[in-house]
Amino acid sequence: MVDLAAEPRIVTAGVSLLDEALAAQAVAHLPVDWRPPLPGTDQELARVLGDPRRAAANAVAAERMLAAGATLVDVLPAAEVVGLRPGEFCHAGPPITWERASGPLRGALIGAMLFEGLAGSPDEASSLLAGGSVPIEPCHARGGVGPMAGVVSPSMWVFVFRDEAHDRTSWCTLNEGLGKVLRYGAYAPEVIDRLRWMSAVLGPALQAAVRRSGPIDVKAIIGQMVQMGDEGHNRNRAGTLMLLRDLLPHLVDAGLPSTDVAAVARLIGGNDHFFLNLVMPAAKLQTAAAANIPGATVVTTMARNGTDFGIQVSGTGDAWFTGPAGVPSGLFLGGYGPDDANPDIGDSAITETAGLGGFAMAGAPAIVRFVGGTVPDAVRTTSEMYEITVAENPAYALPVLEFRGAPTGIDVASVVRTGLLPQINTGIAGRVPGTGQVGAGLVQPPVECFTTALSALASAAPPM
Amino acid sequence: MNHVELRRGAYRDSVRLMQISQALTGTPGVSAGFVAMATPLNVDLAAGMGFTPPPDATANDMLIAVAAVDDESLRAALARLDVELNSTPVPGTSGTPIVAPRTVGSAVRRLGANLTLVSTPGRYAFADAMDALDAGTSVMVFSDNVSVAEEIRLKEVAAQRGLLAMGPDCGTAVIGGVGLGFANVVRPGPVGVVAASGTGAQHLTTLLDAAGVGVSHVLGVGGRDLSAAVAARATLAALDMLDADVATELIAVISKPPAPDVAARVREHARRLATPVEFALLDAGEPDLTEVAARVLRRIGAPVPSTWPAWLPPALPAVTGPAIRGLFSGGTLCDEAMLIVSGALGPVRSNIPLRPEWALPGDLRADGHAMIDFGDDVLTQGRPHPMIDGRQRLDRLTAEAADPACGVVLMDVVLGHGAHPDPAAELAPAIAAVRVPVVVSLVGTASDPQGLQRQASLLRGAGAAVYASNADAARRAVELVNSESGHG
């Protein structure tokens, strides 16, 4: 029952004249900065907003996202965790074929074939892959995530994550370091050699350390890193060092050769992005907890394969809604420039899906120049993301915003209504297979991901 | 020519250095510029660009490599480098930027609102109104052109959540003394109003105000609420809310002609309430709004004025034609005038006809009595409501006066929040210029922003006969044409 005796506090949307009348009466009121939704979406928006399940479904989605835990419990070969058999591979982003695969994805698949000993040369690997007999499928289809090209083969080791609150597991490969690396599509001999060392030394060493230390609460580390100036996507410096701090004593205690311990510590400490591969599976657990709720309009995946950008939405299950991946704009390494850049690639946009990365830009002043120059711009970026999300995550508090929680749970309907697209911070891969990283910058999803998702949500809504 | 140097202890973060590299590369005569901390990766990148980095470089040194076409370009580039390295970033102009709320839900959460007023275009209004209900506020949908199915969904969802959905096409509400949409500044008092008619509610409450009696709340429900399809969903909810409100001692329900079985259901519901209910369900045989105002006053024990206020000029122009032409901004005022005029003079053609066979043709022209509601959905698509912008009515006033069949022009003028800031100033010159009698029903209170007395004086000064009671105005128009044709 409405309490008519309560003092009116009024939101207005529409003609300013009615708002001015409230101002003249000195009433507590707040106008919406209303603009028409994306063209041609009004009927589907009405269907989706009119879905009586929506409010409660989104509330459940938000509640599950915020309740999800993320604990590093083990490090194992992908064959044991992902269930990959010899000759099978996972890749980043929505499903794709070799024919449509971009340079970096092709390069990474070639490298993985060489690494697994399934081909003797890049040419042989290419012709086998082009022959269509090599099964590839998205990491997301197997509950995990892969950075950039995201190629995972059975012999690669992965971090194993658990969300005990929702009894769910996720995984991500180990970070290879910077420069010419498989995830950016490089497959030169030194790339393959490093992968072999990772399987022979790094993976087992991390396994020994994690098993000695016991489960590591990575969600807690992420919360701290956000307060230390990392946004968890393009900057993971504090997170990396906190992980190293936790692991190092156990590495030393594990009885490994001191040269191996030193090599592992050097790899982790010398690569500020090492922790990204732990933020990603943590983010995957958080977003997966909100999946498959009928009527919910919350995005549970944003991912790219270098050709297509794809999203998945809670209320529409495993369906992918795709559009052409954009080329990030940003800053380039060394002699590289925009012409060298491949379209957006990688599962790492799972960080934004979980409220980190571009969504937490306000908390990462050291990298704001990637997103337009100034700290106020970064604050505005995060502030705008609150307009398209259903929750705020108190575990990821942003000091510069008075410790407001990171904007969490992208709402398809709000994206379409406001025209504000998710802001993604990302690395830039070289277009030509074998190049590696050429820069880093920012990108937004193509708008059709959201309009086609809205159509599917509208079709799934009960008739008016 | 290639220039390579190391600067020791000159740390900058990698993002800043990438920006500087980009700026150098954009300098005229420079084919490649690379400034980076000399990590092994960056040393390799420099080598890959054709530079020869010093072998003793460490990750704590800044590596500067520039390929220029000549000495002058190189000097310019290095000068630029020093400027860039020493520049301090321009701070934000005004600290933390504030992003305005972009959706109703966002604004509700920010304000802690308990009510939302939606006036977005009709095709979007349903989504905004649902957002308001989902965010936990009652909603007043001022917008028109919202479908019946959407209206029913809004009212069902509101009922499930214990909220009220007013509208669509709800022009008027007063809640806790706050006027929303088109609303007069009325004194606080014991009368609660449930209105499927915005101008009807404005008229009733201004008459009560003139008699010294105020209102608790005016809850609009939208013009279709008492139709068979919508089945009084909001009216029944609003009745319950006013019944529970301690400030409300008597409830008045106002609607244009309702569906008979719906009217019966509402009357039955009202009988079960603790608070007495008066009905103003405009129809033949039902009391007009002025009579309802009198009944309300009697029922709460307040004196009924012997006559309602009127501002009459010394004389009106002579009536030369047989027909009354009504030009209304309020649909209910138009309905009420048509009921009175048709009862006395026979059929009145209209764009909102009392009977289907009395409908005006598409050009809205007829020889006999005719009344137009300029606030009707069809006529407001793509233009402001006539209460805000009176030009369409002014043009029609001039056209009617030129028609030999026209004997009297009847008009309403509605004051209050949301309405034109000075409607009499717009109307008076047009009234003064015509040679037919103009009778005006003036809906307003002394506290309205436009000033009731001032508006009345301006209209009377232009030659119009001005009445606070719409029924009185309509009866005067009937009298005028009757007296001219010798029947008076």
PDB file of N, CA and C in Angstrom, chain A residues 1-2 4 7-15 17 25 27 30 32-35 37 42 46 49-50 52 54-55 179 331 334-335 369-370 376 379-380 383 387 417-418 463-464, chain B residues 13 15-16 18-19 22 34 41 49 92 96-97 99 101-102 106 110-117 119-120 123-124 126 128 130-131 134 138 153 162 175 178-179 217 241 388 417-418:
ATOM      1  N   MET A   1       0.847  -1.206   0.000  1.00  0.00           N
ATOM      2  CA  MET A   1       0.000   0.000   0.000  1.00  0.00           C
ATOM      3  C   MET A   1       0.876   1.247   0.000  1.00  0.00           C
ATOM      4  N   VAL A   2       0.618   2.160  -0.898  1.00  0.00           N
ATOM      5  CA  VAL A   2       1.377   3.406  -0.981  1.00  0.00           C
ATOM      6  C   VAL A   2       1.071   4.270   0.242  1.00  0.00           C
ATOM      7  N   LEU A   4       0.561   7.599   1.395  1.00  0.00           N
ATOM      8  CA  LEU A   4       0.324   8.938   0.841  1.00  0.00           C
ATOM      9  C   LEU A   4       0.843  10.027   1.764  1.00  0.00           C
ATOM     10  N   GLU A   7       6.566  12.121   2.378  1.00  0.00           N
ATOM     11  CA  GLU A   7       6.918  13.296   1.571  1.00  0.00           C
ATOM     12  C   GLU A   7       7.314  12.844   0.166  1.00  0.00           C
ATOM     13  N   PRO A   8       6.721  13.442  -0.867  1.00  0.00           N
ATOM     14  CA  PRO A   8       7.055  12.989  -2.225  1.00  0.00           C
ATOM     15  C   PRO A   8       8.509  13.296  -2.584  1.00  0.00           C
ATOM     16  N   ARG A   9       9.170  12.281  -3.133  1.00  0.00           N
ATOM     17  CA  ARG A   9      10.503  12.450  -3.725  1.00  0.00           C
ATOM     18  C   ARG A   9      10.382  11.905  -5.136  1.00  0.00           C
ATOM     19  N   ILE A  10      10.537  12.789  -6.112  1.00  0.00           N
ATOM     20  CA  ILE A  10      10.001  12.483  -7.433  1.00  0.00           C
ATOM     21  C   ILE A  10      11.087  12.469  -8.501  1.00  0.00           C
ATOM     22  N   VAL A  11      11.109  11.389  -9.275  1.00  0.00           N
ATOM     23  CA  VAL A  11      11.968  11.318 -10.464  1.00  0.00           C
ATOM     24  C   VAL A  11      11.119  11.679 -11.683  1.00  0.00           C
ATOM     25  N   THR A  12      11.689  12.476 -12.567  1.00  0.00           N
ATOM     26  CA  THR A  12      10.953  12.849 -13.779  1.00  0.00           C
ATOM     27  C   THR A  12      11.732  12.377 -14.996  1.00  0.00           C
ATOM     28  N   ALA A  13      10.990  11.925 -16.003  1.00  0.00           N
ATOM     29  CA  ALA A  13      11.613  11.548 -17.279  1.00  0.00           C
ATOM     30  C   ALA A  13      10.727  12.086 -18.386  1.00  0.00           C
ATOM     31  N   GLY A  14      11.271  12.933 -19.222  1.00  0.00           N
ATOM     32  CA  GLY A  14      10.487  13.448 -20.337  1.00  0.00           C
ATOM     33  C   GLY A  14      10.537  14.956 -20.419  1.00  0.00           C
ATOM     34  N   VAL A  15       9.366  15.571 -20.617  1.00  0.00           N
ATOM     35  CA  VAL A  15       9.344  17.005 -20.934  1.00  0.00           C
ATOM     36  C   VAL A  15       9.820  17.828 -19.733  1.00  0.00           C
ATOM     37  N   LEU A  17       9.247  20.846 -18.932  1.00  0.00           N
ATOM     38  CA  LEU A  17       8.244  21.731 -18.339  1.00  0.00           C
ATOM     39  C   LEU A  17       7.699  21.165 -17.023  1.00  0.00           C
ATOM     40  N   GLN A  25       7.844  24.302  -7.127  1.00  0.00           N
ATOM     41  CA  GLN A  25       7.184  23.934  -5.869  1.00  0.00           C
ATOM     42  C   GLN A  25       8.180  23.490  -4.796  1.00  0.00           C
ATOM     43  N   VAL A  27      10.120  20.881  -4.552  1.00  0.00           N
ATOM     44  CA  VAL A  27       9.964  19.478  -4.186  1.00  0.00           C
ATOM     45  C   VAL A  27      11.271  18.746  -4.466  1.00  0.00           C
ATOM     46  N   LEU A  30      14.450  14.714  -9.172  1.00  0.00           N
ATOM     47  CA  LEU A  30      15.662  14.461  -9.954  1.00  0.00           C
ATOM     48  C   LEU A  30      15.247  14.092 -11.377  1.00  0.00           C
ATOM     49  N   VAL A  32      15.725  12.649 -15.140  1.00  0.00           N
ATOM     50  CA  VAL A  32      16.545  11.688 -15.869  1.00  0.00           C
ATOM     51  C   VAL A  32      17.094  12.399 -17.108  1.00  0.00           C
ATOM     52  N   ASP A  33      18.366  12.157 -17.393  1.00  0.00           N
ATOM     53  CA  ASP A  33      18.939  12.681 -18.636  1.00  0.00           C
ATOM     54  C   ASP A  33      18.484  11.738 -19.755  1.00  0.00           C
ATOM     55  N   TRP A  34      17.213  11.858 -20.087  1.00  0.00           N
ATOM     56  CA  TRP A  34      16.568  10.860 -20.956  1.00  0.00           C
ATOM     57  C   TRP A  34      16.876  11.128 -22.423  1.00  0.00           C
ATOM     58  N   ARG A  35      17.196  10.088 -23.141  1.00  0.00           N
ATOM     59  CA  ARG A  35      17.351  10.168 -24.600  1.00  0.00           C
ATOM     60  C   ARG A  35      16.658   8.960 -25.202  1.00  0.00           C
ATOM     61  N   PRO A  37      15.944   5.473 -26.893  1.00  0.00           N
ATOM     62  CA  PRO A  37      16.787   4.276 -26.967  1.00  0.00           C
ATOM     63  C   PRO A  37      17.340   4.082 -28.374  1.00  0.00           C
ATOM     64  N   ASP A  42      12.154   0.094 -29.688  1.00  0.00           N
ATOM     65  CA  ASP A  42      11.145   0.459 -28.687  1.00  0.00           C
ATOM     66  C   ASP A  42      10.175  -0.682 -28.383  1.00  0.00           C
ATOM     67  N   ALA A  46       9.877  -2.665 -24.815  1.00  0.00           N
ATOM     68  CA  ALA A  46       8.619  -2.755 -24.067  1.00  0.00           C
ATOM     69  C   ALA A  46       8.349  -4.196 -23.650  1.00  0.00           C
ATOM     70  N   LEU A  49      11.053  -4.990 -20.843  1.00  0.00           N
ATOM     71  CA  LEU A  49      10.774  -4.288 -19.589  1.00  0.00           C
ATOM     72  C   LEU A  49       9.440  -4.750 -19.005  1.00  0.00           C
ATOM     73  N   GLY A  50       8.538  -5.203 -19.868  1.00  0.00           N
ATOM     74  CA  GLY A  50       7.233  -5.662 -19.400  1.00  0.00           C
ATOM     75  C   GLY A  50       7.238  -7.101 -18.919  1.00  0.00           C
ATOM     76  N   PRO A  52       7.296  -9.691 -16.494  1.00  0.00           N
ATOM     77  CA  PRO A  52       7.121  -9.583 -15.036  1.00  0.00           C
ATOM     78  C   PRO A  52       8.191 -10.340 -14.243  1.00  0.00           C
ATOM     79  N   ARG A  54      11.390 -10.068 -14.816  1.00  0.00           N
ATOM     80  CA  ARG A  54      12.689  -9.428 -15.010  1.00  0.00           C
ATOM     81  C   ARG A  54      13.292  -8.864 -13.723  1.00  0.00           C
ATOM     82  N   ALA A  55      12.509  -8.092 -12.977  1.00  0.00           N
ATOM     83  CA  ALA A  55      13.084  -7.416 -11.805  1.00  0.00           C
ATOM     84  C   ALA A  55      13.632  -8.438 -10.813  1.00  0.00           C
ATOM     85  N   GLY A 179      55.707  -9.838 -24.823  1.00  0.00           N
ATOM     86  CA  GLY A 179      56.429  -9.913 -26.092  1.00  0.00           C
ATOM     87  C   GLY A 179      55.865 -10.976 -27.005  1.00  0.00           C
ATOM     88  N   LEU A 331      47.463   2.873 -27.590  1.00  0.00           N
ATOM     89  CA  LEU A 331      48.869   3.221 -27.752  1.00  0.00           C
ATOM     90  C   LEU A 331      49.622   1.977 -28.200  1.00  0.00           C
ATOM     91  N   GLY A 334      56.750   0.151 -29.604  1.00  0.00           N
ATOM     92  CA  GLY A 334      57.842   0.248 -30.561  1.00  0.00           C
ATOM     93  C   GLY A 334      57.418   0.860 -31.876  1.00  0.00           C
ATOM     94  N   GLY A 335      57.701   0.180 -32.951  1.00  0.00           N
ATOM     95  CA  GLY A 335      57.425   0.723 -34.269  1.00  0.00           C
ATOM     96  C   GLY A 335      56.049   0.370 -34.804  1.00  0.00           C
ATOM     97  N   ARG A 369      45.398   7.126 -18.947  1.00  0.00           N
ATOM     98  CA  ARG A 369      45.695   7.738 -20.244  1.00  0.00           C
ATOM     99  C   ARG A 369      45.335   6.834 -21.407  1.00  0.00           C
ATOM    100  N   PHE A 370      45.131   5.553 -21.130  1.00  0.00           N
ATOM    101  CA  PHE A 370      44.607   4.683 -22.187  1.00  0.00           C
ATOM    102  C   PHE A 370      43.177   5.035 -22.543  1.00  0.00           C
ATOM    103  N   PRO A 376      39.631  12.591 -14.256  1.00  0.00           N
ATOM    104  CA  PRO A 376      38.174  12.792 -14.366  1.00  0.00           C
ATOM    105  C   PRO A 376      37.534  11.982 -15.494  1.00  0.00           C
ATOM    106  N   VAL A 379      37.038   8.585 -14.111  1.00  0.00           N
ATOM    107  CA  VAL A 379      35.921   8.581 -13.169  1.00  0.00           C
ATOM    108  C   VAL A 379      34.597   8.613 -13.936  1.00  0.00           C
ATOM    109  N   ARG A 380      34.565   9.403 -15.008  1.00  0.00           N
ATOM    110  CA  ARG A 380      33.336   9.462 -15.803  1.00  0.00           C
ATOM    111  C   ARG A 380      33.046   8.103 -16.440  1.00  0.00           C
ATOM    112  N   SER A 383      31.618   5.982 -13.869  1.00  0.00           N
ATOM    113  CA  SER A 383      30.298   6.508 -13.503  1.00  0.00           C
ATOM    114  C   SER A 383      29.256   6.134 -14.548  1.00  0.00           C
ATOM    115  N   GLU A 387      25.400   3.315 -14.947  1.00  0.00           N
ATOM    116  CA  GLU A 387      24.105   3.534 -15.605  1.00  0.00           C
ATOM    117  C   GLU A 387      23.641   2.310 -16.377  1.00  0.00           C
ATOM    118  N   ARG A 417      18.736   1.083 -23.854  1.00  0.00           N
ATOM    119  CA  ARG A 417      17.993   2.298 -23.517  1.00  0.00           C
ATOM    120  C   ARG A 417      18.877   3.523 -23.511  1.00  0.00           C
ATOM    121  N   THR A 418      20.118   3.376 -23.015  1.00  0.00           N
ATOM    122  CA  THR A 418      20.984   4.555 -22.884  1.00  0.00           C
ATOM    123  C   THR A 418      21.923   4.728 -24.067  1.00  0.00           C
ATOM    124  N   PRO A 463       3.860 -13.080 -23.515  1.00  0.00           N
ATOM    125  CA  PRO A 463       3.131 -12.050 -24.283  1.00  0.00           C
ATOM    126  C   PRO A 463       2.432 -11.070 -23.351  1.00  0.00           C
ATOM    127  N   MET A 464       2.259  -9.849 -23.846  1.00  0.00           N
ATOM    128  CA  MET A 464       1.673  -8.785 -23.023  1.00  0.00           C
ATOM    129  C   MET A 464       0.230  -9.129 -22.670  1.00  0.00           C
TER     130      MET A 464
ATOM    131  N   ASP B  13      56.296   5.791 -16.266  1.00  0.00           N
ATOM    132  CA  ASP B  13      55.538   4.556 -16.478  1.00  0.00           C
ATOM    133  C   ASP B  13      55.340   4.306 -17.970  1.00  0.00           C
ATOM    134  N   VAL B  15      52.882   3.587 -19.907  1.00  0.00           N
ATOM    135  CA  VAL B  15      51.813   4.225 -20.666  1.00  0.00           C
ATOM    136  C   VAL B  15      52.230   5.633 -21.094  1.00  0.00           C
ATOM    137  N   ARG B  16      52.830   6.352 -20.131  1.00  0.00           N
ATOM    138  CA  ARG B  16      53.303   7.700 -20.444  1.00  0.00           C
ATOM    139  C   ARG B  16      54.342   7.656 -21.552  1.00  0.00           C
ATOM    140  N   MET B  18      54.706   5.377 -23.873  1.00  0.00           N
ATOM    141  CA  MET B  18      54.083   5.051 -25.167  1.00  0.00           C
ATOM    142  C   MET B  18      53.450   6.299 -25.770  1.00  0.00           C
ATOM    143  N   GLN B  19      52.857   7.124 -24.912  1.00  0.00           N
ATOM    144  CA  GLN B  19      52.282   8.385 -25.414  1.00  0.00           C
ATOM    145  C   GLN B  19      53.371   9.256 -26.010  1.00  0.00           C
ATOM    146  N   GLN B  22      54.542   8.056 -29.280  1.00  0.00           N
ATOM    147  CA  GLN B  22      53.577   8.375 -30.319  1.00  0.00           C
ATOM    148  C   GLN B  22      53.729   9.838 -30.760  1.00  0.00           C
ATOM    149  N   PHE B  34      61.030   6.019 -30.389  1.00  0.00           N
ATOM    150  CA  PHE B  34      60.734   4.973 -29.409  1.00  0.00           C
ATOM    151  C   PHE B  34      61.377   5.377 -28.094  1.00  0.00           C
ATOM    152  N   LEU B  41      62.551  -6.783 -23.226  1.00  0.00           N
ATOM    153  CA  LEU B  41      61.545  -6.743 -24.287  1.00  0.00           C
ATOM    154  C   LEU B  41      61.705  -5.483 -25.124  1.00  0.00           C
ATOM    155  N   MET B  49      63.435  -2.431 -34.655  1.00  0.00           N
ATOM    156  CA  MET B  49      63.148  -1.225 -35.446  1.00  0.00           C
ATOM    157  C   MET B  49      64.411  -0.718 -36.152  1.00  0.00           C
ATOM    158  N   GLY B  92      42.038  17.701 -14.150  1.00  0.00           N
ATOM    159  CA  GLY B  92      40.640  17.839 -14.532  1.00  0.00           C
ATOM    160  C   GLY B  92      40.130  19.214 -14.147  1.00  0.00           C
ATOM    161  N   THR B  96      35.771  15.671  -9.694  1.00  0.00           N
ATOM    162  CA  THR B  96      35.021  14.501 -10.112  1.00  0.00           C
ATOM    163  C   THR B  96      33.817  14.894 -10.969  1.00  0.00           C
ATOM    164  N   PRO B  97      33.735  14.395 -12.189  1.00  0.00           N
ATOM    165  CA  PRO B  97      32.573  14.729 -13.005  1.00  0.00           C
ATOM    166  C   PRO B  97      31.337  13.984 -12.509  1.00  0.00           C
ATOM    167  N   VAL B  99      27.896  12.263 -13.535  1.00  0.00           N
ATOM    168  CA  VAL B  99      27.139  11.738 -14.666  1.00  0.00           C
ATOM    169  C   VAL B  99      25.670  11.728 -14.281  1.00  0.00           C
ATOM    170  N   PRO B 101      21.773  10.746 -14.169  1.00  0.00           N
ATOM    171  CA  PRO B 101      21.130   9.438 -14.342  1.00  0.00           C
ATOM    172  C   PRO B 101      20.536   9.321 -15.736  1.00  0.00           C
ATOM    173  N   ARG B 102      20.727   8.154 -16.339  1.00  0.00           N
ATOM    174  CA  ARG B 102      20.281   7.985 -17.728  1.00  0.00           C
ATOM    175  C   ARG B 102      19.022   7.142 -17.837  1.00  0.00           C
ATOM    176  N   SER B 106      17.910   4.232 -12.421  1.00  0.00           N
ATOM    177  CA  SER B 106      19.117   4.844 -11.864  1.00  0.00           C
ATOM    178  C   SER B 106      18.766   6.081 -11.048  1.00  0.00           C
ATOM    179  N   ARG B 110      19.215   6.809  -6.978  1.00  0.00           N
ATOM    180  CA  ARG B 110      20.037   7.917  -6.499  1.00  0.00           C
ATOM    181  C   ARG B 110      19.277   8.834  -5.555  1.00  0.00           C
ATOM    182  N   LEU B 111      18.011   9.113  -5.876  1.00  0.00           N
ATOM    183  CA  LEU B 111      17.238  10.072  -5.080  1.00  0.00           C
ATOM    184  C   LEU B 111      16.561   9.405  -3.886  1.00  0.00           C
ATOM    185  N   GLY B 112      16.412   8.069  -3.948  1.00  0.00           N
ATOM    186  CA  GLY B 112      15.558   7.421  -2.966  1.00  0.00           C
ATOM    187  C   GLY B 112      14.121   7.847  -3.193  1.00  0.00           C
ATOM    188  N   ALA B 113      13.728   7.886  -4.451  1.00  0.00           N
ATOM    189  CA  ALA B 113      12.422   8.436  -4.829  1.00  0.00           C
ATOM    190  C   ALA B 113      11.294   7.480  -4.457  1.00  0.00           C
ATOM    191  N   ASN B 114      10.097   8.036  -4.280  1.00  0.00           N
ATOM    192  CA  ASN B 114       8.913   7.204  -4.066  1.00  0.00           C
ATOM    193  C   ASN B 114       7.855   7.416  -5.144  1.00  0.00           C
ATOM    194  N   LEU B 115       8.172   8.253  -6.115  1.00  0.00           N
ATOM    195  CA  LEU B 115       7.215   8.536  -7.185  1.00  0.00           C
ATOM    196  C   LEU B 115       7.982   8.910  -8.441  1.00  0.00           C
ATOM    197  N   THR B 116       7.475   8.460  -9.586  1.00  0.00           N
ATOM    198  CA  THR B 116       8.107   8.803 -10.868  1.00  0.00           C
ATOM    199  C   THR B 116       7.058   9.402 -11.790  1.00  0.00           C
ATOM    200  N   LEU B 117       7.439  10.465 -12.474  1.00  0.00           N
ATOM    201  CA  LEU B 117       6.560  11.129 -13.434  1.00  0.00           C
ATOM    202  C   LEU B 117       7.150  10.910 -14.824  1.00  0.00           C
ATOM    203  N   SER B 119       6.931  11.342 -18.823  1.00  0.00           N
ATOM    204  CA  SER B 119       6.300  12.068 -19.925  1.00  0.00           C
ATOM    205  C   SER B 119       7.106  11.889 -21.205  1.00  0.00           C
ATOM    206  N   THR B 120       7.759  10.728 -21.332  1.00  0.00           N
ATOM    207  CA  THR B 120       8.520  10.440 -22.547  1.00  0.00           C
ATOM    208  C   THR B 120       7.539  10.102 -23.670  1.00  0.00           C
ATOM    209  N   ARG B 123       5.692   5.759 -27.321  1.00  0.00           N
ATOM    210  CA  ARG B 123       6.249   4.439 -27.670  1.00  0.00           C
ATOM    211  C   ARG B 123       7.318   3.989 -26.683  1.00  0.00           C
ATOM    212  N   TYR B 124       7.875   4.921 -25.922  1.00  0.00           N
ATOM    213  CA  TYR B 124       8.903   4.563 -24.940  1.00  0.00           C
ATOM    214  C   TYR B 124       8.367   4.579 -23.502  1.00  0.00           C
ATOM    215  N   PHE B 126       6.015   3.140 -21.782  1.00  0.00           N
ATOM    216  CA  PHE B 126       5.757   1.912 -21.035  1.00  0.00           C
ATOM    217  C   PHE B 126       7.049   1.389 -20.389  1.00  0.00           C
ATOM    218  N   ASP B 128       9.749   3.018 -19.578  1.00  0.00           N
ATOM    219  CA  ASP B 128      10.173   3.893 -18.483  1.00  0.00           C
ATOM    220  C   ASP B 128       9.282   3.700 -17.252  1.00  0.00           C
ATOM    221  N   MET B 130       7.585   0.924 -16.458  1.00  0.00           N
ATOM    222  CA  MET B 130       7.897  -0.373 -15.849  1.00  0.00           C
ATOM    223  C   MET B 130       9.186  -0.275 -15.030  1.00  0.00           C
ATOM    224  N   ASP B 131      10.147   0.467 -15.546  1.00  0.00           N
ATOM    225  CA  ASP B 131      11.401   0.663 -14.821  1.00  0.00           C
ATOM    226  C   ASP B 131      11.113   1.316 -13.471  1.00  0.00           C
ATOM    227  N   ASP B 134       9.586  -1.310 -11.252  1.00  0.00           N
ATOM    228  CA  ASP B 134      10.635  -2.259 -10.858  1.00  0.00           C
ATOM    229  C   ASP B 134      11.558  -1.650  -9.800  1.00  0.00           C
ATOM    230  N   SER B 138       5.739   4.303  -7.170  1.00  0.00           N
ATOM    231  CA  SER B 138       4.517   4.500  -7.944  1.00  0.00           C
ATOM    232  C   SER B 138       4.865   5.375  -9.135  1.00  0.00           C
ATOM    233  N   ARG B 153      -0.904  -4.090 -18.166  1.00  0.00           N
ATOM    234  CA  ARG B 153       0.282  -4.701 -17.565  1.00  0.00           C
ATOM    235  C   ARG B 153       0.852  -3.813 -16.452  1.00  0.00           C
ATOM    236  N   GLY B 162       2.051  -3.376  -4.598  1.00  0.00           N
ATOM    237  CA  GLY B 162       1.516  -2.390  -3.661  1.00  0.00           C
ATOM    238  C   GLY B 162       1.797  -0.972  -4.080  1.00  0.00           C
ATOM    239  N   ILE B 175      -0.219  15.146  -4.897  1.00  0.00           N
ATOM    240  CA  ILE B 175       0.108  14.183  -3.845  1.00  0.00           C
ATOM    241  C   ILE B 175       0.848  14.919  -2.746  1.00  0.00           C
ATOM    242  N   VAL B 178       1.797  18.378  -3.529  1.00  0.00           N
ATOM    243  CA  VAL B 178       2.640  18.620  -4.696  1.00  0.00           C
ATOM    244  C   VAL B 178       1.842  18.356  -5.968  1.00  0.00           C
ATOM    245  N   GLY B 179       1.775  19.367  -6.806  1.00  0.00           N
ATOM    246  CA  GLY B 179       1.055  19.212  -8.063  1.00  0.00           C
ATOM    247  C   GLY B 179       1.965  18.579  -9.106  1.00  0.00           C
ATOM    248  N   HIS B 217      -5.459  14.617  -1.530  1.00  0.00           N
ATOM    249  CA  HIS B 217      -4.680  14.137  -2.678  1.00  0.00           C
ATOM    250  C   HIS B 217      -5.610  14.046  -3.889  1.00  0.00           C
ATOM    251  N   MET B 241      -6.322   3.354  -1.273  1.00  0.00           N
ATOM    252  CA  MET B 241      -5.259   4.190  -0.699  1.00  0.00           C
ATOM    253  C   MET B 241      -5.837   5.420  -0.002  1.00  0.00           C
ATOM    254  N   ILE B 388      -0.578  24.155 -23.096  1.00  0.00           N
ATOM    255  CA  ILE B 388       0.763  24.733 -23.101  1.00  0.00           C
ATOM    256  C   ILE B 388       0.904  25.706 -24.263  1.00  0.00           C
ATOM    257  N   HIS B 417       0.084  24.778 -12.466  1.00  0.00           N
ATOM    258  CA  HIS B 417       1.414  24.305 -12.849  1.00  0.00           C
ATOM    259  C   HIS B 417       1.319  23.533 -14.163  1.00  0.00           C
ATOM    260  N   GLY B 418       2.309  23.686 -14.985  1.00  0.00           N
ATOM    261  CA  GLY B 418       2.363  22.938 -16.241  1.00  0.00           C
ATOM    262  C   GLY B 418       1.662  23.644 -17.383  1.00  0.00           C
TER     263      GLY B 418
END
